[in-house]
mmCIF file of C-alpha atoms in Angstrom:
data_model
loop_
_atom_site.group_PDB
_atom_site.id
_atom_site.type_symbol
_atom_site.label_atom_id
_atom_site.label_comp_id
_atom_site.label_asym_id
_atom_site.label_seq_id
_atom_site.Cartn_x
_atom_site.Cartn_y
_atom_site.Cartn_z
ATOM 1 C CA UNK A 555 -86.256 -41.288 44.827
ATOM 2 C CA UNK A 556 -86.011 -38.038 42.882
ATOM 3 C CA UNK A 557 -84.432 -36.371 46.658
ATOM 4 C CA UNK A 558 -81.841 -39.351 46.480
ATOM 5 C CA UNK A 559 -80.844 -38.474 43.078
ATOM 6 C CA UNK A 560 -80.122 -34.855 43.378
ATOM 7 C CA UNK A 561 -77.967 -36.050 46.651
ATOM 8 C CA UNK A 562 -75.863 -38.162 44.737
ATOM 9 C CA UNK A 563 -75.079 -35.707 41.928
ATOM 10 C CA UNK A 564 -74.378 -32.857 44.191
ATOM 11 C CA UNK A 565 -70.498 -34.304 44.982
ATOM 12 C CA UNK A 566 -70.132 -34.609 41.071
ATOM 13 C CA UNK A 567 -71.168 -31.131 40.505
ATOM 14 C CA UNK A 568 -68.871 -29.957 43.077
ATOM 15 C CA UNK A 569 -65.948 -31.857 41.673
ATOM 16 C CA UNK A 570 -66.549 -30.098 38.081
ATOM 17 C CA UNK A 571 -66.709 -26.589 39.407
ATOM 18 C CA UNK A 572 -63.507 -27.400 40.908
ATOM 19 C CA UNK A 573 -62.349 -29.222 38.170
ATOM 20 C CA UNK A 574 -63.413 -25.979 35.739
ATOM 21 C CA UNK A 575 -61.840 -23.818 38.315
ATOM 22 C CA UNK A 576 -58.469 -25.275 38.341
ATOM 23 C CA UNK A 577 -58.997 -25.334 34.756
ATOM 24 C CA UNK A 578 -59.709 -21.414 34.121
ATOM 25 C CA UNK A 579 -56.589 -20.623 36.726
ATOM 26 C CA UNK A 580 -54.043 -22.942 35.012
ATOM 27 C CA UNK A 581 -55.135 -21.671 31.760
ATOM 28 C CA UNK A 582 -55.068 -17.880 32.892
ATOM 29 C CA UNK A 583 -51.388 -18.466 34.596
ATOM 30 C CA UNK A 584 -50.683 -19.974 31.252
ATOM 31 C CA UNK A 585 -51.971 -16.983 29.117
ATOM 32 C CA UNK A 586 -49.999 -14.749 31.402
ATOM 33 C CA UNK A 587 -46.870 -16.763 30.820
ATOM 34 C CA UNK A 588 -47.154 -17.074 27.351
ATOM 35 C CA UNK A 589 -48.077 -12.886 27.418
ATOM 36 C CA UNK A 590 -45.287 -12.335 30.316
ATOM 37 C CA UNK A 591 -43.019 -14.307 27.727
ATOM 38 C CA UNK A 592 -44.375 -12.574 24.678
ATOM 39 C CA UNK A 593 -43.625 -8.925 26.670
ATOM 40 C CA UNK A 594 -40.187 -10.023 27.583
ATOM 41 C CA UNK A 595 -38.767 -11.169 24.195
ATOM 42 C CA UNK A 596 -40.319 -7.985 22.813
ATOM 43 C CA UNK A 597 -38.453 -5.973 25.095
ATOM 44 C CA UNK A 598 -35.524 -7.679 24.794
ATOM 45 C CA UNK A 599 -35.537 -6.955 21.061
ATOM 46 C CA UNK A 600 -35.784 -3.589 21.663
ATOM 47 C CA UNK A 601 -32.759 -1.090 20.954
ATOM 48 C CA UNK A 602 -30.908 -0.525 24.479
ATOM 49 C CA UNK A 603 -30.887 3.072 25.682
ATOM 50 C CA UNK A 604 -29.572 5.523 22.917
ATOM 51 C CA UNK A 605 -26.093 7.039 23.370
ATOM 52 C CA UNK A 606 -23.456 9.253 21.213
ATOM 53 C CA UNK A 607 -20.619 7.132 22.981
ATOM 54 C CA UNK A 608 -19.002 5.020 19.642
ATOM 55 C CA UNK A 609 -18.295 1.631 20.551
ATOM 56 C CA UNK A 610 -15.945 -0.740 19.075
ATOM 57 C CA UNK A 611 -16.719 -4.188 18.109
ATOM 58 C CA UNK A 612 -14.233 -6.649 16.800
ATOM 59 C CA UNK A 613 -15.233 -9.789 14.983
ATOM 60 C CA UNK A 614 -12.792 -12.412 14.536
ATOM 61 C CA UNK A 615 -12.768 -14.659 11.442
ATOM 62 C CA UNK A 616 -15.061 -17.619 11.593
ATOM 63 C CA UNK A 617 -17.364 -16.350 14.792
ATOM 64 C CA UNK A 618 -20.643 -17.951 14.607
ATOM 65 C CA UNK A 619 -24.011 -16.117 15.045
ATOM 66 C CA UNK A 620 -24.148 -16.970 18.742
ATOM 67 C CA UNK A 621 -20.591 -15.511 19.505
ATOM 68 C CA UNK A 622 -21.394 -12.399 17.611
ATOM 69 C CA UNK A 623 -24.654 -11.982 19.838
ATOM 70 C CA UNK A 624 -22.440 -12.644 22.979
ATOM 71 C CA UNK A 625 -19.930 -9.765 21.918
ATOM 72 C CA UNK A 626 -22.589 -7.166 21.121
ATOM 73 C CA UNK A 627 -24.047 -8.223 24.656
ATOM 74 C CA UNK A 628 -20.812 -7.668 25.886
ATOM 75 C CA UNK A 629 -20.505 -4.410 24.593
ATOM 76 C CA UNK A 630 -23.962 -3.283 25.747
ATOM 77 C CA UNK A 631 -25.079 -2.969 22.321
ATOM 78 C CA UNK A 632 -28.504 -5.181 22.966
ATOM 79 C CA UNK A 633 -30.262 -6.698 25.674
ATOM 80 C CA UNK A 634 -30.296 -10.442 25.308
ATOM 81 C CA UNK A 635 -27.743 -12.551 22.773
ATOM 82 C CA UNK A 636 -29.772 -15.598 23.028
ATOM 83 C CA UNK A 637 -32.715 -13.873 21.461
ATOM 84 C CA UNK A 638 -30.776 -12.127 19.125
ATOM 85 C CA UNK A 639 -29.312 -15.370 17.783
ATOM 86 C CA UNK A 640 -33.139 -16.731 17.404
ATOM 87 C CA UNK A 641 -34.447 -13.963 16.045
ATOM 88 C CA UNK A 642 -31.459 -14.228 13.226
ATOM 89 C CA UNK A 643 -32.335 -17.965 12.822
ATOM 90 C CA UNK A 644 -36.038 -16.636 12.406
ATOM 91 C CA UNK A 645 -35.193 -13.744 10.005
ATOM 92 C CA UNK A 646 -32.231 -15.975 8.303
ATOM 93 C CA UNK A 647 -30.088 -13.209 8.044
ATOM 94 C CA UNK A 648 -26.974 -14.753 10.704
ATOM 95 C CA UNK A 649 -24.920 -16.489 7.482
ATOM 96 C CA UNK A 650 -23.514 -13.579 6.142
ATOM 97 C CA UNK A 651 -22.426 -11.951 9.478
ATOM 98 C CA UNK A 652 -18.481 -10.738 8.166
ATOM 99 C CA UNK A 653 -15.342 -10.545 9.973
ATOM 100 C CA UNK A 654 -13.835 -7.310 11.226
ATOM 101 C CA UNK A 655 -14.234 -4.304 12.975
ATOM 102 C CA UNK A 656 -16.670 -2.320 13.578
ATOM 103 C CA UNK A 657 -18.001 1.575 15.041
ATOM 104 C CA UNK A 658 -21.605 0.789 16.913
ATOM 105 C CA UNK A 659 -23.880 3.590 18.491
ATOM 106 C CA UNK A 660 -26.057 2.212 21.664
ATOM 107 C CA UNK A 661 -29.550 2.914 20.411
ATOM 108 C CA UNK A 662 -28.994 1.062 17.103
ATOM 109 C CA UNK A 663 -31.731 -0.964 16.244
ATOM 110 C CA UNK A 664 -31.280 -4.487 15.681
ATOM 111 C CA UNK A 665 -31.831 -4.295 11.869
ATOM 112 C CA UNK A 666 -29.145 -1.389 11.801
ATOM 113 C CA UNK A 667 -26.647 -3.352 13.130
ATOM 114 C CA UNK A 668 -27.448 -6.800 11.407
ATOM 115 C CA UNK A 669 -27.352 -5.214 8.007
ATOM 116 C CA UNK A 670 -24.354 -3.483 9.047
ATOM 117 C CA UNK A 671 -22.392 -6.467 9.786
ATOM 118 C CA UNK A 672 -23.570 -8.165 6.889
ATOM 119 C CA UNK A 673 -22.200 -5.473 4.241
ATOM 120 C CA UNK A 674 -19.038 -5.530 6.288
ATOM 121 C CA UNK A 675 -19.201 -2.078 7.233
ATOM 122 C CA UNK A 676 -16.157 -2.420 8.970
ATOM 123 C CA UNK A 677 -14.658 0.894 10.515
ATOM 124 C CA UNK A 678 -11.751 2.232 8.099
ATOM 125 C CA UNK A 679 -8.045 1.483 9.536
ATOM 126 C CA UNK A 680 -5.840 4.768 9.523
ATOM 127 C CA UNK A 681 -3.473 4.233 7.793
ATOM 128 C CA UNK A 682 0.069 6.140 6.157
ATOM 129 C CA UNK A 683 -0.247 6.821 2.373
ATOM 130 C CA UNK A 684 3.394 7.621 0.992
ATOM 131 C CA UNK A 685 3.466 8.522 -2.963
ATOM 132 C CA UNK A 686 7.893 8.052 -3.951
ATOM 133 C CA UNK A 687 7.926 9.492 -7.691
ATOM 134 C CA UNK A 688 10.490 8.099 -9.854
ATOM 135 C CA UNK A 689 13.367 9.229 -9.974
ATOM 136 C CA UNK A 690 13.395 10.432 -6.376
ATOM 137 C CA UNK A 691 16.570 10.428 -4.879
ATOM 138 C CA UNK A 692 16.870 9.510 -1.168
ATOM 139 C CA UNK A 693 17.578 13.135 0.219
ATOM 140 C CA UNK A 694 14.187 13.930 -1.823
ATOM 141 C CA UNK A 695 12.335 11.138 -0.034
ATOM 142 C CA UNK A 696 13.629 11.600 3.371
ATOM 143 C CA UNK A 697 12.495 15.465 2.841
ATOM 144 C CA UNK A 698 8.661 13.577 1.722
ATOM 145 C CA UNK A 699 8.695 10.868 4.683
ATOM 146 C CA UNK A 700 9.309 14.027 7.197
ATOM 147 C CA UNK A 701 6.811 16.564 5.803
ATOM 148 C CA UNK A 702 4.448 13.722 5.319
ATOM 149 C CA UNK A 703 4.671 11.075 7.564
ATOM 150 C CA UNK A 704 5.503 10.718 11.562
ATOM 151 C CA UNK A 705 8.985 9.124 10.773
ATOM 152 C CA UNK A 706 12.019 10.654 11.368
ATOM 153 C CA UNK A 707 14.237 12.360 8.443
ATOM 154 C CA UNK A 708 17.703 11.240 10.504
ATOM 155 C CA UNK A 709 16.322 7.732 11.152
ATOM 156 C CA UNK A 710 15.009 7.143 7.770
ATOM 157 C CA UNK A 711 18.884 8.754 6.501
ATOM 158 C CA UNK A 712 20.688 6.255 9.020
ATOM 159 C CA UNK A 713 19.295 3.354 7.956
ATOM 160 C CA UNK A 714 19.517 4.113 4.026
ATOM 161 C CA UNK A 715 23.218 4.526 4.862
ATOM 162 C CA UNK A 716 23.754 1.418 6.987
ATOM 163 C CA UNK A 717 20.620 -0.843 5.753
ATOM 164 C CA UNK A 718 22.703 -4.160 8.056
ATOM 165 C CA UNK A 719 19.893 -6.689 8.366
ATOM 166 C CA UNK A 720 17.189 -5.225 6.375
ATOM 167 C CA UNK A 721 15.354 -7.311 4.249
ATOM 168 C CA UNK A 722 15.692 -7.547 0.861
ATOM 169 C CA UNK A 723 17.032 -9.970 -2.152
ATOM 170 C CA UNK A 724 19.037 -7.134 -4.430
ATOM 171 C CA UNK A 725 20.535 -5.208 -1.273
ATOM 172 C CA UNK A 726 22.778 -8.056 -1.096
ATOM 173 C CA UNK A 727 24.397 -7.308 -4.293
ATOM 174 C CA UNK A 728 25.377 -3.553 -3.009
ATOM 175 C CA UNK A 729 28.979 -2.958 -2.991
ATOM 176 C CA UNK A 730 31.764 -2.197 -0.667
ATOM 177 C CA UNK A 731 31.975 0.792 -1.573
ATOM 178 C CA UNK A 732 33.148 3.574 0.047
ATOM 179 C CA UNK A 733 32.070 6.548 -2.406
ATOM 180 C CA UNK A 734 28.420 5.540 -2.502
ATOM 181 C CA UNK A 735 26.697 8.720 -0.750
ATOM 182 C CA UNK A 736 23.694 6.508 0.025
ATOM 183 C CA UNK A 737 23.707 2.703 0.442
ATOM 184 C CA UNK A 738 20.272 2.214 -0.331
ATOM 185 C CA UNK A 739 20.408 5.186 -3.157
ATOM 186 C CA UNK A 740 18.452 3.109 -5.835
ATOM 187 C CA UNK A 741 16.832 0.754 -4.444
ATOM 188 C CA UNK A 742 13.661 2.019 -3.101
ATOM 189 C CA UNK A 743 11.475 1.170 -5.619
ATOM 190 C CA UNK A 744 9.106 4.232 -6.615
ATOM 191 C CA UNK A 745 5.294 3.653 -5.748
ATOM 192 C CA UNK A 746 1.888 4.644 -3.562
ATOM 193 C CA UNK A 747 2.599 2.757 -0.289
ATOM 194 C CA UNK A 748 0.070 2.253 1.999
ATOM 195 C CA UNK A 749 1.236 1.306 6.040
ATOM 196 C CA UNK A 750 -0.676 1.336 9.271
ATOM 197 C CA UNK A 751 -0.313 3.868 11.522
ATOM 198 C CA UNK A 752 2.070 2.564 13.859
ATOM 199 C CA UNK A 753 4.536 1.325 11.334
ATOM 200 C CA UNK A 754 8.023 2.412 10.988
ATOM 201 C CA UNK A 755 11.070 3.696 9.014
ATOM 202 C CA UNK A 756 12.221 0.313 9.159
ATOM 203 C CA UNK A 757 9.161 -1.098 7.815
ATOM 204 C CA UNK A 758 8.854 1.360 5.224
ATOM 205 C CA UNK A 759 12.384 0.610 4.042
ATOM 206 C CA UNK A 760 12.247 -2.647 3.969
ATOM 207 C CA UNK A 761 8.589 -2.773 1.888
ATOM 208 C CA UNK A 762 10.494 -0.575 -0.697
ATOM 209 C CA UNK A 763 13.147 -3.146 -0.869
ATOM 210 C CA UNK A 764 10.829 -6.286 -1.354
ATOM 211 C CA UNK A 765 8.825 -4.415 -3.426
ATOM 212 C CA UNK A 766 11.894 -3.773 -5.632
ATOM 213 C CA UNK A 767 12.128 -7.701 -5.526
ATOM 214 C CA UNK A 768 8.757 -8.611 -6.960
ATOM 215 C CA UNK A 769 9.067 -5.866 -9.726
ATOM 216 C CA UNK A 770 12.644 -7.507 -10.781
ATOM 217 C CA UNK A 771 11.033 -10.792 -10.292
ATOM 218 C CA UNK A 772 8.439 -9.909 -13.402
ATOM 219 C CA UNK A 773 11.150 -9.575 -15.825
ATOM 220 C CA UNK A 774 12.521 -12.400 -18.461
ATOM 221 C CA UNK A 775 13.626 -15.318 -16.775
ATOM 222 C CA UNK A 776 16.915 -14.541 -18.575
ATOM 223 C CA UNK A 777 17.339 -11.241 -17.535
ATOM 224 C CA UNK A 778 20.602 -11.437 -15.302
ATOM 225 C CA UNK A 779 22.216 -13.230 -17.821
ATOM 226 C CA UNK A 780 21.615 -10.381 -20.172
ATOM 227 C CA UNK A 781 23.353 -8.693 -17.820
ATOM 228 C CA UNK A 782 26.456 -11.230 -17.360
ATOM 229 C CA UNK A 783 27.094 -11.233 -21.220
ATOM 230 C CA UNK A 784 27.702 -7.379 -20.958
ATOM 231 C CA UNK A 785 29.789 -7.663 -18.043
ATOM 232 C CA UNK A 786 27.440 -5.934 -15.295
ATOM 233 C CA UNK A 787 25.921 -6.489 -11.741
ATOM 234 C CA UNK A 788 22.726 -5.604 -10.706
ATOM 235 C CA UNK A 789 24.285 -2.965 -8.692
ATOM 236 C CA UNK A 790 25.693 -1.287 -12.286
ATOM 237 C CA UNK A 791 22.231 -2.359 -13.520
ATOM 238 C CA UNK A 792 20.217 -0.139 -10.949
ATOM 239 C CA UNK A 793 22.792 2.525 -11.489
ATOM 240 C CA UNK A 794 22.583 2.735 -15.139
ATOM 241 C CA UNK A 795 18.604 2.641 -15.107
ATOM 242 C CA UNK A 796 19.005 5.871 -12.816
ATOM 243 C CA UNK A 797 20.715 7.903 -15.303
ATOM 244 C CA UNK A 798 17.843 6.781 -17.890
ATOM 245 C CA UNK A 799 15.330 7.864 -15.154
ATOM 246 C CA UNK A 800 16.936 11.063 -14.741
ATOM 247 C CA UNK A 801 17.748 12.160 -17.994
ATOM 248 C CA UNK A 802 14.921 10.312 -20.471
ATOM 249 C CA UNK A 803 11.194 11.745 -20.096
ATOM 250 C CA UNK A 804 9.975 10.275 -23.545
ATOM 251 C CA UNK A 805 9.383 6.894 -22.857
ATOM 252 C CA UNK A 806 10.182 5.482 -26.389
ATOM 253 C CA UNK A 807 13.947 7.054 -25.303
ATOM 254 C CA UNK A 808 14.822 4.684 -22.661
ATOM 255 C CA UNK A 809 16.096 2.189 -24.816
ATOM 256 C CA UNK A 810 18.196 4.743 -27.012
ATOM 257 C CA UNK A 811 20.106 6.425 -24.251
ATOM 258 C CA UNK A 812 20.656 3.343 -22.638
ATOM 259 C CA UNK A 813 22.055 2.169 -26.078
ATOM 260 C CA UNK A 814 24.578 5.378 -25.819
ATOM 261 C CA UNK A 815 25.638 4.745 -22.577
ATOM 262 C CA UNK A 816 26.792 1.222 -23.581
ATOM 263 C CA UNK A 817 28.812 2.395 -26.565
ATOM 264 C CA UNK A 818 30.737 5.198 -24.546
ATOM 265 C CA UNK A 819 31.408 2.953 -21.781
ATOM 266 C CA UNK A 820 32.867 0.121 -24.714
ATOM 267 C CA UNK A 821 34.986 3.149 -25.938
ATOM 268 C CA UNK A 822 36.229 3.839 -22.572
ATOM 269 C CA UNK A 823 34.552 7.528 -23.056
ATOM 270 C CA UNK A 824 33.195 9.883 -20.235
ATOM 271 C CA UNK A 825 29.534 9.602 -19.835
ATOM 272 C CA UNK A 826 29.467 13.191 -19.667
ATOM 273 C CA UNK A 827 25.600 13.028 -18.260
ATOM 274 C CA UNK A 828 24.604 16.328 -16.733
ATOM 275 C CA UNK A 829 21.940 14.749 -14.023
ATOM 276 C CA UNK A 830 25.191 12.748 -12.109
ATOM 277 C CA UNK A 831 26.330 17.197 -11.529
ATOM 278 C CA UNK A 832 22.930 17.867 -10.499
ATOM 279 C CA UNK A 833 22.635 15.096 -7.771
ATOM 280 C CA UNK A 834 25.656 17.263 -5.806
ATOM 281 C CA UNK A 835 23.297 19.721 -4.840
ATOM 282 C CA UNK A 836 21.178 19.541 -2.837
ATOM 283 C CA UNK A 837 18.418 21.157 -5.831
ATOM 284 C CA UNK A 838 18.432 20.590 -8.879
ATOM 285 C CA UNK A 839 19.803 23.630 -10.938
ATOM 286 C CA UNK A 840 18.020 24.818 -13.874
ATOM 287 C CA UNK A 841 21.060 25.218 -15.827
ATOM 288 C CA UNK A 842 24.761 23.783 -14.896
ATOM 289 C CA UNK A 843 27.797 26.246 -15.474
ATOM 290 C CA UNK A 844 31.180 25.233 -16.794
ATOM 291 C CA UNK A 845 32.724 25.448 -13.167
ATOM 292 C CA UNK A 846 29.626 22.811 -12.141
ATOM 293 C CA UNK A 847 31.060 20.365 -14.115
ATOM 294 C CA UNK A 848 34.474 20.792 -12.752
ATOM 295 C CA UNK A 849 33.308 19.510 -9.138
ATOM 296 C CA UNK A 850 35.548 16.855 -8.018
ATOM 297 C CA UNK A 851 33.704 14.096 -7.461
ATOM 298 C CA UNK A 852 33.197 10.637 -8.126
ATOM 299 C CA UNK A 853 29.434 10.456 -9.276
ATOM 300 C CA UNK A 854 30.931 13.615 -12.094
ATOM 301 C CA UNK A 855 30.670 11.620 -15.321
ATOM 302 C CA UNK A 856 32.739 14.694 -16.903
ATOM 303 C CA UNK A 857 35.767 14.188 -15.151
ATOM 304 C CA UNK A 858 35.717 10.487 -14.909
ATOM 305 C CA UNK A 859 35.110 7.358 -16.861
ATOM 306 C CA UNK A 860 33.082 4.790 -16.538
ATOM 307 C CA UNK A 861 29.476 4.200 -14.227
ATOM 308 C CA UNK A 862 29.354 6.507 -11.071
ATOM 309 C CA UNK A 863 29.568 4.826 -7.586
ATOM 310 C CA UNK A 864 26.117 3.909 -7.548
ATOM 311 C CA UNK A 865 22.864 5.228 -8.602
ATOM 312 C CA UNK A 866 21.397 8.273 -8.657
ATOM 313 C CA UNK A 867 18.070 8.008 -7.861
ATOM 314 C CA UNK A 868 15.049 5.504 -7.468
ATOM 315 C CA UNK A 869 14.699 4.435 -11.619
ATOM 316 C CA UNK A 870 10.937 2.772 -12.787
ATOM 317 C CA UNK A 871 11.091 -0.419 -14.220
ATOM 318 C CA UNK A 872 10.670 0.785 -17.282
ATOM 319 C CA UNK A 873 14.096 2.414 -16.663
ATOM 320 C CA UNK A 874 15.555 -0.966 -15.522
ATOM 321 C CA UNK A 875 13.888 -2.541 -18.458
ATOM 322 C CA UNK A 876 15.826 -0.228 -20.721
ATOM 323 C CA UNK A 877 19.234 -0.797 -18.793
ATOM 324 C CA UNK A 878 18.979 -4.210 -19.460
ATOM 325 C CA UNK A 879 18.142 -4.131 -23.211
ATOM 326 C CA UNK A 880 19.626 -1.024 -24.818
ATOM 327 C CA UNK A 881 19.058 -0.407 -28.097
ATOM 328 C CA UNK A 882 21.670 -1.466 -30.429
ATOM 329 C CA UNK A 883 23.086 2.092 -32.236
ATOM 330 C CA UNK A 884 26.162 3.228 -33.172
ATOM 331 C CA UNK A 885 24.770 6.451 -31.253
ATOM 332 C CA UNK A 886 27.446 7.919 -29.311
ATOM 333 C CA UNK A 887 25.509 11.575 -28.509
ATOM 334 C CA UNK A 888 22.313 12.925 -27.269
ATOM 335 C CA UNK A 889 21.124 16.812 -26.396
ATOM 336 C CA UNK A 890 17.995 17.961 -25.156
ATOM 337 C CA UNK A 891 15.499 19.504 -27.872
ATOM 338 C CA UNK A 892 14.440 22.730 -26.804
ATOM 339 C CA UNK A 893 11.075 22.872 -28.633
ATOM 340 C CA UNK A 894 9.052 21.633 -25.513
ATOM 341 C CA UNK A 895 9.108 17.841 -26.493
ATOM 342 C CA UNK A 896 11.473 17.097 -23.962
ATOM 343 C CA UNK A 897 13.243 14.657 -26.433
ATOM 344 C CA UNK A 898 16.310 14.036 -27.542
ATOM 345 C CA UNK A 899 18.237 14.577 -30.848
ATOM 346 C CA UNK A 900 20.993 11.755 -31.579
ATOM 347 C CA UNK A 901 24.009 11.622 -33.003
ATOM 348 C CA UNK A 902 27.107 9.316 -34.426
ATOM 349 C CA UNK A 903 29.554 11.353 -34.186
ATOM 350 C CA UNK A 904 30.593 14.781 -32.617
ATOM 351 C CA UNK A 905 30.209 16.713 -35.917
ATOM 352 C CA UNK A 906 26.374 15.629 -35.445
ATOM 353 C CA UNK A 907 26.129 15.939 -32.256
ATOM 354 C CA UNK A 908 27.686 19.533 -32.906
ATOM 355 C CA UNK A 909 25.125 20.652 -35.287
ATOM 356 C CA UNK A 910 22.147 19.078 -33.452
ATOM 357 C CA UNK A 911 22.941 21.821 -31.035
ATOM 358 C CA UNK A 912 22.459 24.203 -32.753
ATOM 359 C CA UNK A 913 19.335 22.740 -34.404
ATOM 360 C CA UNK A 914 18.132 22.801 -30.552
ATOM 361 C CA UNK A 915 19.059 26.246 -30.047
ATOM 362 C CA UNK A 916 17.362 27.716 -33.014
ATOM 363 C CA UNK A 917 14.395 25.778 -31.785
ATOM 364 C CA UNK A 918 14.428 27.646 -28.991
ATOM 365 C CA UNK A 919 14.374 30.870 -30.344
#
């Protein structure tokens, strides 16, 4: 009986050794899995092989965490973009991936370049920094643009003298006239410009032009009608705001010499304003002669009446400002103090303005 027993149970034993057997194996191939799995994502978060070679990486606005990973995949910057985008859904640092472009190094961890892309450590555009003073006349800017910029001196000159179809709202109001020496004389508004590298003298222009546009646009609503009341265009405006620009350095001024060069204009008298000589030459002189101010010319407020052709130079809007609302005086003259101030003494009448020389003089001495 006890014989038959064993006999029966020796099939069942068989079947569990088996049944333990295909047990162990499935469980080992799944342990190696799991481990050959384990190995593979670790590798696969491992920095790719280090080089010095800079790559570039652009990122366009609105790319999602799993286009990102494809790019830096693309660009041989890590192994696998599918892991990359799980590990940044494990970590939680793939929602404040930014925009732009970016300088990677092969060898970058993946930490490196996560954090980089989240501080938006995009790489720097060069770009063309231009500083026009005011008061800058054109000749003085094209010598700037040429000494520090690629464009061209001759291109920049052609353009300011024949500015058909540039852009601009107040280059409209430019006259027809001949005896302007620079078109755009005026009209560049003086500023720190920043352009990318490959931009142009066009585009330089034309930035000067709008930016002219936006400063003008500031201003009192009733501004040009200011200027209809006294008669003048914007063209006169700009022109009159350069001789304030060239002649005033105390701010507090502006107003005052504008306010003189309305009354001599009412009387029909000669501006007599030494910077409208010293924009003939080509430098500035430190001191004009008598036979300076006998140059024939139209822009020489000695010899005639009235505004000159056009301005003189690129005037601040604090210059504009002032050409718009002079201050009302029965001022008629103005000389340079020479104690250093770099003000101005005023004067009524001639016998005043006579004696304020030589109040200036003996200052000087």
């Amino acid at each position: 009986m006890l014989e038959q027993e064993n006999e029966q149970n020796k099939p069942r034993r068989s079947k569990l050794k088996l049944f333990l057997l295909i047990f162990g194996l499935l469980l080992l191939i799944i342990i190696g899995t799991a481990g050959g799995i384990g190995l593979y994502i670790a590798n696969a978060l491992q920095p790719v092989t280090a080089s010095e070679q800079e790559v570039r990486v652009s990122i366009p606005q609105g790319a999602g965490s799993l286009q990102i990973a494809k790019e830096l995949e693309t660009k041989g910057l890590i192994k696998n973009s599918t892991i990359f985008t799980y590990y940044l859904k494990v970590k939680k640092l793939g929602s404040r991936l930014q925009a732009g472009e970016y300088s990677m190094k092969p060898g970058m961890t993946l930490e490196e370049m996560i954090n980089k892309l989240n501080n938006g450590e995009t790489v720097k555009e060069e770009v063309i920094r231009i500083t026009i003073p005011e008061g800058y006349t054109i000749d003085q800017i094209a010598a700037k643009l040429s000494e520090q910029t690629p464009w061209k001196k001759e291109v920049f000159l052609q353009m300011a003298d024949a500015p058909a179809g540039l852009k601009g709202e107040m280059i409209a109001t430019i006259p027809d006239n001949k005896n302007i020496k620079h078109r755009l004389e005026g009209y560049l508004f003086p500023e720190t410009y920043e352009f990318k590298k490959d931009s142009t003298e066009q585009d330089f222009i034309e930035r000067t032009l709008q930016q002219l546009d936006k400063k003008l646009a500031t201003l009192p609503p009733e501004w040009k009608d200011k200027l209809k009341e006294r008669g003048l265009s914007v063209h006169q405006m700009l022109t009159i705001a350069s001789l304030i620009e060239r002649e005033v350095v105390v701010n507090e001024e502006r107003a005052l010499v504008s306010g003189v060069i309305q009354n001599r204009l009412k009387k029909n008298m000669p501006l007599q304003i030494d910077a409208t000589v010293q924009y003939l030459f080509d430098k500035s002189k430190e001191r004009l002669l008598e036979k300076d101010l006998q140059i024939q010319s139209p822009y020489n407020t000695y010899l005639n009446t009235g505004l000159p052709p056009g301005p003189i130079a690129s005037p601040s809007l604090a210059s504009m400002k002032a050409a718009i609302y002079p201050e009302e005086t029965k001022y008629l003259f103005y000389v340079t103090k020479k104690d250093g101030t770099k003000g101005h003494l005023f004067a009524e009448t001639f016998e005043e303005h006579k004696k304020n020389i030589a109040e200036s003089k003996k200052a000087a001495n």
